[in-house]
CSV table of C-alpha atoms and ligand atoms in Angstrom, one decimal:
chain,number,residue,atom,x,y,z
A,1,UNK,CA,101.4,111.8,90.7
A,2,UNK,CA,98.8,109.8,88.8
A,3,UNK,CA,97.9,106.5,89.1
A,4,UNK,CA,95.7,104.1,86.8
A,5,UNK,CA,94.7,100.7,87.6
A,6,UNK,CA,93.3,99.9,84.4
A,7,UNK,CA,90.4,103.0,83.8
A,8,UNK,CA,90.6,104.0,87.8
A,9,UNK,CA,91.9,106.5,89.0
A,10,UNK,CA,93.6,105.9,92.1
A,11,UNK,CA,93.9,109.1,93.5
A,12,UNK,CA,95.8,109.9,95.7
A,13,UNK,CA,98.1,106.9,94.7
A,14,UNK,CA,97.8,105.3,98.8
A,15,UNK,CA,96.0,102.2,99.3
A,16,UNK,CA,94.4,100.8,102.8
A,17,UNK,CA,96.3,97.1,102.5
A,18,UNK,CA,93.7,94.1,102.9
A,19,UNK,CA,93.6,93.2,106.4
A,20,UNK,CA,91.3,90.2,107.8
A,21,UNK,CA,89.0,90.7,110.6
A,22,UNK,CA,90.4,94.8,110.4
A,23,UNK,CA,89.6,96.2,106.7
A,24,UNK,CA,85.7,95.5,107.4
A,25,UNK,CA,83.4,98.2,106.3
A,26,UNK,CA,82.9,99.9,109.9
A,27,UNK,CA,86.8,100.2,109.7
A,28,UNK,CA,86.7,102.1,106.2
A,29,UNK,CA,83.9,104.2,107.1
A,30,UNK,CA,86.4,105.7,109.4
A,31,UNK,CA,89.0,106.4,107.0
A,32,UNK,CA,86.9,107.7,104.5
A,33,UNK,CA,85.3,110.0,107.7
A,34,UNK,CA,89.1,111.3,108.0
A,35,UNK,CA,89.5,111.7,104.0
A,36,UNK,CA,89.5,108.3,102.6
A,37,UNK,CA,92.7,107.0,100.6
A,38,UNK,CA,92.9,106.6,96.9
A,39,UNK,CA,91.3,103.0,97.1
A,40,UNK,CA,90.2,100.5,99.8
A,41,UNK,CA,90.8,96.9,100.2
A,42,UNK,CA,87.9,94.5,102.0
A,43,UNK,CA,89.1,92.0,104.4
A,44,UNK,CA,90.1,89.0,102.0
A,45,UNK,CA,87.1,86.7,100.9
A,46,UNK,CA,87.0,83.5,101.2
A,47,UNK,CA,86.2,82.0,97.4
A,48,UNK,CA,85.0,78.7,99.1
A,49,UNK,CA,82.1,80.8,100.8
A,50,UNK,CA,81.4,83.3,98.5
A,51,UNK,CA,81.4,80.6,95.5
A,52,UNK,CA,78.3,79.2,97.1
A,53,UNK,CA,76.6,80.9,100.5
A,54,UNK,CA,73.9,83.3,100.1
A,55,UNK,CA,75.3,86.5,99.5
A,56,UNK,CA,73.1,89.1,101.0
A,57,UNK,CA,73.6,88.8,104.3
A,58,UNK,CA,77.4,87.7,104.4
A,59,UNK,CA,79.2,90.7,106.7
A,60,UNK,CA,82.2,90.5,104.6
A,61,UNK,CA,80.9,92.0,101.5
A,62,UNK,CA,79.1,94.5,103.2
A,63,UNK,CA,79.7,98.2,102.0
A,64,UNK,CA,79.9,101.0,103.6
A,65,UNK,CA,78.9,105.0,102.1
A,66,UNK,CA,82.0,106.2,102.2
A,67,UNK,CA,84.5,103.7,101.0
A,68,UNK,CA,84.8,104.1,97.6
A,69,UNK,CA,86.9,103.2,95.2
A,70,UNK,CA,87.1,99.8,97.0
A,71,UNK,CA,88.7,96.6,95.7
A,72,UNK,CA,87.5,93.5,97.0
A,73,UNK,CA,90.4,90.7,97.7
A,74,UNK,CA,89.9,86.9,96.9
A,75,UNK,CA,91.4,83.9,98.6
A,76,UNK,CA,91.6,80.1,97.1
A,77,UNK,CA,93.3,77.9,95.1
A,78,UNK,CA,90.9,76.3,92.8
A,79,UNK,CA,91.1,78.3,89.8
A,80,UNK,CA,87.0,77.6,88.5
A,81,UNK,CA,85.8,78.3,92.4
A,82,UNK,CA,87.3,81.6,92.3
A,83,UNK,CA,86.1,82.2,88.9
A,84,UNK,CA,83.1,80.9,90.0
A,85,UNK,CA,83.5,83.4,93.4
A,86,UNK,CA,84.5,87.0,91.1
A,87,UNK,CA,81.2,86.3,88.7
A,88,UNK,CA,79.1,86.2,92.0
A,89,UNK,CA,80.0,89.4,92.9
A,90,UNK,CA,80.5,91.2,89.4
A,91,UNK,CA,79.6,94.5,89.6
A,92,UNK,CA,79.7,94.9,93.2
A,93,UNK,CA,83.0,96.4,93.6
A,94,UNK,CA,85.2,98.9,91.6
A,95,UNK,CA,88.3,96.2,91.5
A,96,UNK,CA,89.4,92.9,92.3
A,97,UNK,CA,92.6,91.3,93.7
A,98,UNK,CA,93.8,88.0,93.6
A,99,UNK,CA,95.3,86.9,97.5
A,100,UNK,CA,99.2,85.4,96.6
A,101,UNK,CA,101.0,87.5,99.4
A,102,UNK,CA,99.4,86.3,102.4
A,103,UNK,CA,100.3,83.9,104.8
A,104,UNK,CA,98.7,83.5,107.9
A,105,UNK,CA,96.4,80.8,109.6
A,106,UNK,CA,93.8,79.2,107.3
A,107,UNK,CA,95.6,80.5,104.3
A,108,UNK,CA,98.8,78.3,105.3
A,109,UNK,CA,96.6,75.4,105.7
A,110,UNK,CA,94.9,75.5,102.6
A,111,UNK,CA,98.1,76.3,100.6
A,112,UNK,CA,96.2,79.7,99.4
A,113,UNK,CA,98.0,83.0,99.3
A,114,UNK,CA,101.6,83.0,99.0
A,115,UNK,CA,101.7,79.6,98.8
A,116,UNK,CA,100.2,80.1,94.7
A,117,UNK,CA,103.6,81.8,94.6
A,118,UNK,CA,105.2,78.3,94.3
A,119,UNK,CA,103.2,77.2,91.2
A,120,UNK,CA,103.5,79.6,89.0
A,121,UNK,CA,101.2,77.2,86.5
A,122,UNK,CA,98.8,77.0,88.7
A,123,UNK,CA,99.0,81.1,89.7
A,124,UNK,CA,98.7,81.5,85.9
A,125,UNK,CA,95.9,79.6,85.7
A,126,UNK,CA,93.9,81.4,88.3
A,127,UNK,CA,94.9,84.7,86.9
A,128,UNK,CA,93.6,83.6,83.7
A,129,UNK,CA,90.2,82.4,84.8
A,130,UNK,CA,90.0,85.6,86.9
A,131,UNK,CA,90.2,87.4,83.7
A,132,UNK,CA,87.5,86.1,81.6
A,133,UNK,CA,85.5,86.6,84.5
A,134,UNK,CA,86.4,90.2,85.8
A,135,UNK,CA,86.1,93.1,82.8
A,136,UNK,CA,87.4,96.0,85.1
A,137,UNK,CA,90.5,96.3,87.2
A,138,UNK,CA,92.6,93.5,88.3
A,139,UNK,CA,95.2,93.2,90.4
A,140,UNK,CA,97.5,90.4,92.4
A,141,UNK,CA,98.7,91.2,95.6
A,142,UNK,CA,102.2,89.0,95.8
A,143,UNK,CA,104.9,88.8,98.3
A,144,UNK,CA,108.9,87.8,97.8
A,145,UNK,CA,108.2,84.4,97.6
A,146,UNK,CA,107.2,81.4,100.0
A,147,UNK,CA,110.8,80.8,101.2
A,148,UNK,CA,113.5,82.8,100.2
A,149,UNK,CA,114.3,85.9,98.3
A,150,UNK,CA,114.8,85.1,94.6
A,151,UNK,CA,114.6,88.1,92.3
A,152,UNK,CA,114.9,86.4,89.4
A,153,UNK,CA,111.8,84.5,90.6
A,154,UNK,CA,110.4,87.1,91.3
A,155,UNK,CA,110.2,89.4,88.3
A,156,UNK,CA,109.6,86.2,86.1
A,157,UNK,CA,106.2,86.0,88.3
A,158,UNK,CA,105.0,89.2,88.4
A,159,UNK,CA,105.8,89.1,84.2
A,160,UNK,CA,103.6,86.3,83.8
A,161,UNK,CA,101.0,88.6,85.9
A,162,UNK,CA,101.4,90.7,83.5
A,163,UNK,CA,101.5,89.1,80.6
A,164,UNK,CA,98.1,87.5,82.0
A,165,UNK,CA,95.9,90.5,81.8
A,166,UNK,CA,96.9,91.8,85.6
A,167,UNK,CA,96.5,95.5,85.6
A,168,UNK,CA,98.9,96.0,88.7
A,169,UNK,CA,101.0,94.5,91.0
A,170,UNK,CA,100.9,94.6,94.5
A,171,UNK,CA,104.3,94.1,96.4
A,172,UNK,CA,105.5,93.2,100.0
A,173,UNK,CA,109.0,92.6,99.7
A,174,UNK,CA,108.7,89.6,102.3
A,175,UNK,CA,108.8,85.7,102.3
A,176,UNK,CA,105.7,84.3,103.7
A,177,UNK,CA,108.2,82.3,106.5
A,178,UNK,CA,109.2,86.0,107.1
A,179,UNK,CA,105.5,87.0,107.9
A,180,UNK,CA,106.2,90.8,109.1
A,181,UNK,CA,109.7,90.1,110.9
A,182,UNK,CA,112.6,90.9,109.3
A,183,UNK,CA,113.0,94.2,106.8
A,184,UNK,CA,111.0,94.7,103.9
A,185,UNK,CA,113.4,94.5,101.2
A,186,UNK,CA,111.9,98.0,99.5
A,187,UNK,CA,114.6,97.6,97.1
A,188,UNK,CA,112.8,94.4,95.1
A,189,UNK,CA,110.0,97.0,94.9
A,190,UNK,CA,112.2,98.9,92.8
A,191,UNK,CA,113.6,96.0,90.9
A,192,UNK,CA,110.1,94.5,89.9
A,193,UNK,CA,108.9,98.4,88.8
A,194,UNK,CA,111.8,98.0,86.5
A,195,UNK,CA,110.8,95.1,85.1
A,196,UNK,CA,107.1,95.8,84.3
A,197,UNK,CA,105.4,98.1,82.5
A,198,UNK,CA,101.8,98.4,84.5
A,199,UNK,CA,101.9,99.7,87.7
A,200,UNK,CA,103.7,98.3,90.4
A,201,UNK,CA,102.2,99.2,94.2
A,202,UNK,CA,104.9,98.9,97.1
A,203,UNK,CA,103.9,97.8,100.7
A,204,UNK,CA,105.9,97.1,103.5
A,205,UNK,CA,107.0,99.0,107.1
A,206,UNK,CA,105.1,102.5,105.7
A,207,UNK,CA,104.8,104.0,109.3
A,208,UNK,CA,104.3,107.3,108.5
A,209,UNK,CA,104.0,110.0,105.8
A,210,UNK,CA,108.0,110.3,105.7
A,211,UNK,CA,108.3,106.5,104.9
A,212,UNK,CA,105.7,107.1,102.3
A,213,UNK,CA,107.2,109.8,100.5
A,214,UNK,CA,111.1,107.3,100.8
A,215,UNK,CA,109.2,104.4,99.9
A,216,UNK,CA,108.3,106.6,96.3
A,217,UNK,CA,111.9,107.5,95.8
A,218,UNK,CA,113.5,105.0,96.6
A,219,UNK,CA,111.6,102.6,94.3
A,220,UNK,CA,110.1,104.4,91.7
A,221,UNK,CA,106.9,103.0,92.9
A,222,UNK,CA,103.2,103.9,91.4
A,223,UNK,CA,101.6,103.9,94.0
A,224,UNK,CA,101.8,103.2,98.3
A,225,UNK,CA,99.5,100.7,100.2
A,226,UNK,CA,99.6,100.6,104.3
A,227,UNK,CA,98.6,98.3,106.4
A,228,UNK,CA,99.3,98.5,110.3
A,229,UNK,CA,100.0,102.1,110.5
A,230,UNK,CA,96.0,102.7,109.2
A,231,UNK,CA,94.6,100.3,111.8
A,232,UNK,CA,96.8,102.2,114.4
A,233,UNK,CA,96.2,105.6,112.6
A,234,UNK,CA,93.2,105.9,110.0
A,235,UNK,CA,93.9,109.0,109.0
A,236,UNK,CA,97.3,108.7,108.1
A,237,UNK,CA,96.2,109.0,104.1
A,238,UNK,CA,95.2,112.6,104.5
A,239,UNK,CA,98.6,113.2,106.6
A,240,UNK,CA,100.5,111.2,103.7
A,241,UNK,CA,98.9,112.9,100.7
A,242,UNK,CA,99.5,116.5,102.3
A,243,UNK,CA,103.3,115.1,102.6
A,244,UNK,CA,103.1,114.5,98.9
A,245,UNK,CA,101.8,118.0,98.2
A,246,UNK,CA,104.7,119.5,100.1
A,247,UNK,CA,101.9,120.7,102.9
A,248,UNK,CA,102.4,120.8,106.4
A,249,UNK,CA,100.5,117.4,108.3
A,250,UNK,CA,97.3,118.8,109.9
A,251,UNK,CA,97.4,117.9,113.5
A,252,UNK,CA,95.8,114.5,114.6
A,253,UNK,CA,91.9,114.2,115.2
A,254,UNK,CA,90.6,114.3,119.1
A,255,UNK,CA,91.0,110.5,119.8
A,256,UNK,CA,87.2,110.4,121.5
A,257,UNK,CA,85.9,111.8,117.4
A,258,UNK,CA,87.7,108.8,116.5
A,259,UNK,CA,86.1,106.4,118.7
A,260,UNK,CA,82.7,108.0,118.6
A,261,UNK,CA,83.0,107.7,114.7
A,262,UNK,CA,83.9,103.9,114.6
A,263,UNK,CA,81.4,102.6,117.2
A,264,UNK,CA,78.9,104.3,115.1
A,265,UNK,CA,79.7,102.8,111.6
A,266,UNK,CA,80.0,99.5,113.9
A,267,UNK,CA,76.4,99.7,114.4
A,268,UNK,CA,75.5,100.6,111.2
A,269,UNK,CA,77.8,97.7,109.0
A,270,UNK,CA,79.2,95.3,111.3
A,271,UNK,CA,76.2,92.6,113.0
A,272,UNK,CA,75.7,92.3,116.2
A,273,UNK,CA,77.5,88.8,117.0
A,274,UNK,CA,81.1,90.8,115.5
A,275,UNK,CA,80.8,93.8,117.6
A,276,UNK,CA,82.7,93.3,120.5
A,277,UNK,CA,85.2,91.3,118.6
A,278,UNK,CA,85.8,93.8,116.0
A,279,UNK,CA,86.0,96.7,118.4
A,280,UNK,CA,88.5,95.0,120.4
A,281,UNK,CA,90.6,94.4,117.1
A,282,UNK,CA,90.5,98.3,116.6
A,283,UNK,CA,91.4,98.9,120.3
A,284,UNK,CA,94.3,96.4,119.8
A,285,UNK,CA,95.9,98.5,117.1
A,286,UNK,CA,94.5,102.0,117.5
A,287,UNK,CA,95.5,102.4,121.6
A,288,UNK,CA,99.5,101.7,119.9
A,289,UNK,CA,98.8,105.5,119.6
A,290,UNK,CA,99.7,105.6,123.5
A,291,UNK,CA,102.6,103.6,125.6
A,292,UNK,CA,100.1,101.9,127.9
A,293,UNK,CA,98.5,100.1,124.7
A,294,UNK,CA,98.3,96.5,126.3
A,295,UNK,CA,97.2,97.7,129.8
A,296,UNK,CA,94.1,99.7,127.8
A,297,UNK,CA,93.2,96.8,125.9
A,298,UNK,CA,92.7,94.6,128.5
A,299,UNK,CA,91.0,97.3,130.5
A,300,UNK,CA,88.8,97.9,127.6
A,301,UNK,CA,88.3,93.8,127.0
A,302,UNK,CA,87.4,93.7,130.7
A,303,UNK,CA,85.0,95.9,130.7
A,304,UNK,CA,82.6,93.5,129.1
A,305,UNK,CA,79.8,94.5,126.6
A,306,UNK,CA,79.9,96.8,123.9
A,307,UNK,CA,78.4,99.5,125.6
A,308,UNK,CA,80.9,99.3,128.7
A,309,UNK,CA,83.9,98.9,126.4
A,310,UNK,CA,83.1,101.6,124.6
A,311,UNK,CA,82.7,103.9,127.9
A,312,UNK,CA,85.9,102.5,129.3
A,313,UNK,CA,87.7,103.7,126.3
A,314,UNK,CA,86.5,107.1,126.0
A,315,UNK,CA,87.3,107.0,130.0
A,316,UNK,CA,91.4,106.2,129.6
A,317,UNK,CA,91.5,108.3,126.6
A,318,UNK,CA,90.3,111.1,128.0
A,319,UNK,CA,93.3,110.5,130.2
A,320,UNK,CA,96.0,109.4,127.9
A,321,UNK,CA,98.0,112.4,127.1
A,322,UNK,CA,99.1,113.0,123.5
A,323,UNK,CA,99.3,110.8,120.6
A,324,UNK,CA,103.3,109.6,120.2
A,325,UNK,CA,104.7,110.9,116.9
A,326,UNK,CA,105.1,109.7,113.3
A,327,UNK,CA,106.7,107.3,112.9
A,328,UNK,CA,103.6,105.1,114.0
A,329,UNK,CA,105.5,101.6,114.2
A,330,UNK,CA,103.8,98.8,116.0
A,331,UNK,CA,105.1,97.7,119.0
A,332,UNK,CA,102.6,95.1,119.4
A,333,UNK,CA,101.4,92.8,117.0
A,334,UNK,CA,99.2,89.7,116.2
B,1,FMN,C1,95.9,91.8,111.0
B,1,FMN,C2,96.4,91.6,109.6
B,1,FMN,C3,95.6,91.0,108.7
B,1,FMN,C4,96.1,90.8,107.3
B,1,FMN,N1,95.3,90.2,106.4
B,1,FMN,C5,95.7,90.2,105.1
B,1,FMN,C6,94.8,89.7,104.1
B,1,FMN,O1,93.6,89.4,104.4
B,1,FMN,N2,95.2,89.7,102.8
B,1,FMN,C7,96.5,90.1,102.5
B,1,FMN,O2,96.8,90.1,101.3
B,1,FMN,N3,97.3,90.6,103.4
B,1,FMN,C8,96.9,90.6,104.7
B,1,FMN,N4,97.8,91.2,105.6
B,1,FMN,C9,99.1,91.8,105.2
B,1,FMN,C10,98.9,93.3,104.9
B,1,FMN,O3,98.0,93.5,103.8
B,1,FMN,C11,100.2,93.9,104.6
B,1,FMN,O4,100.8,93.3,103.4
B,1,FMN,C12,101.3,93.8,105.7
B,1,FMN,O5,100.7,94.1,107.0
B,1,FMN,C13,102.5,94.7,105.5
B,1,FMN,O6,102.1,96.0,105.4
B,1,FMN,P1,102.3,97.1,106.6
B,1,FMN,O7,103.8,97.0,107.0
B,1,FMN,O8,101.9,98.4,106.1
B,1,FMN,O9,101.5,96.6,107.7
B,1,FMN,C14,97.4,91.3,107.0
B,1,FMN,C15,98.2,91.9,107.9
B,1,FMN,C16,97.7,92.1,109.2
B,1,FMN,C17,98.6,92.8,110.2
């Protein structure tokens, strides 16, 4: 199974889904330390700030050594700022993607995200700009809609994508008032594929390597992008892409590697002032591994200090018993 995003190969065809204040490059040092994925996804970047702060020292565009290919995701509204945002940082990255499919806090209030979904002028008009400005691979990551499921809708957006120079379509078969209750409806996944001739990446309640491999026959997708199940399990893309070689899924990393691992790419990419934040944000997802999630993480937040939290971790892992099976689905969630 090959897939192209313009001349990349995305290889294998599973993608770590953008995730703010969690897709940092501390986090993909750690996939990439348990055999990557066939392309990352930074946190999404503020256009506002990346239009016109210094650019050197901003944590968000930091790289890491490892996470490569890596497409960097771009929030606005204002079709010259983000123009203005993607020339900035041309060359820096191996792809860009343009935010309509998310909808949470600042992204609601400024009407970014999903909310572009409602003007498909507007959306056209961003895409456009995008295009002049970005010569390599392009993508749009897009949702259902804003409030309801309308196919039709839909497929007559992700065809303007298209006919706009997009070189694939990301999908999460959601409504932003849905956020991540409700089913996915995989099934508009299949529909848009239909409809489109580049590729078409499905998203959406991928738990496991089994939902991966149902989530490519069911829809005829191109490709596979997860988000929770990575921050809970960051090495579910080598346990996935054995699944789709038939293999046998290697048995899971010792927890304490995993730890270890990430506090060490925390010192190395994330500054100082993010630390304990960011390593409580991985705590929040990655003790879901274990029943007792929520009494670790406030064990671990008590602690205090990087240092102690860190030490207090290792300490109830080392005590925690075996990881629960596939399928990894969140039982808690922000
Ligand atoms: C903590 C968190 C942060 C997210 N941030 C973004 C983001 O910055 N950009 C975006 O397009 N989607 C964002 N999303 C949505 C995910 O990319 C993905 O579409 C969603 O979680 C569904 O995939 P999943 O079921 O594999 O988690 C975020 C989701 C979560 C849980």
């Amino acid at each position: 199974m090959v897939l192209k995003i313009g001349h990349l190969q995305v290889e294998p065809p599973l993608i770590l889904a953008p995730m703010a204040d969690h897709t940092h490059a501390a986090f993909r040092e750690l996939v990439a330390h348990f055999g990557g994925c066939g392309l990352f996804f930074t946190e999404m970047l503020n256009s506002r700030i990346v239009a016109t702060q210094k650019l050197s020292t901003d944590p968000y565009l930091m790289r890491a050594k490892r996470d490569r290919p890596l497409a960097a995701q771009m929030a606005g509204r204002d079709p010259d700022r983000i123009a203005r945002a993607l020339e900035r940082i041309r060359g820096c990255f191996e792809a860009y993607d343009l935010n309509m499919g998310c909808a949470r806090g600042v992204v609601q209030r400024y009407r970014w995200g999903v909310w572009l979904m409602e003007d498909k002028g507007l959306a056209a008009e961003v895409v456009r700009r995008a295009r002049e400005v970005v010569q390599g691979p392009l993508t749009v990551k897009v949702r259902s809609g804003v409030h309801q499921h309308d196919l039709k809708y839909l497929k007559d957006f992700c065809l303007m994508l298209e006919a706009e120079g997009v070189d694939a379509v990301l999908l999460h078969p959601r409504t932003g008032r849905e956020r991540l209750k409700r089913p996915p409806r995989w099934e508009e996944i299949g529909a848009v594929k239909a409809a489109l001739s580049i590729p078409v990446i499905g998203n959406g309640d991928v738990f496991g390597p089994e939902d991966a491999l149902r989530m490519f026959a069911e829809t005829d997708c191109d490709g596979v992008m997860i988000g929770r199940a990575a921050l809970i399990r960051p090495w579910i893309f080598r346990d996935s892409a054995a699944a789709l070689r038939g293999e046998e899924i290697p048995p899971p990393p010792d927890p304490l590697e995993v730890v270890e691992v990430f506090y060490t790419a925390l010192r190395r990419y994330c500054p100082e002032e993010l630390r304990v934040e960011r390593l409580l944000d991985f705590c929040f997802w990655f003790l879901q591994n274990w029943p007792f999630a929520l009494h670790y993480w406030r064990e671990v937040r008590r602690a205090g200090g990087l240092e102690r939290m860190v030490e207090k971790l290792k300490a109830l892992l080392r005590e925690a018993g075996p990881l629960r099976p596939y399928p990894v689905r969140p039982f808690m969630v922000k």
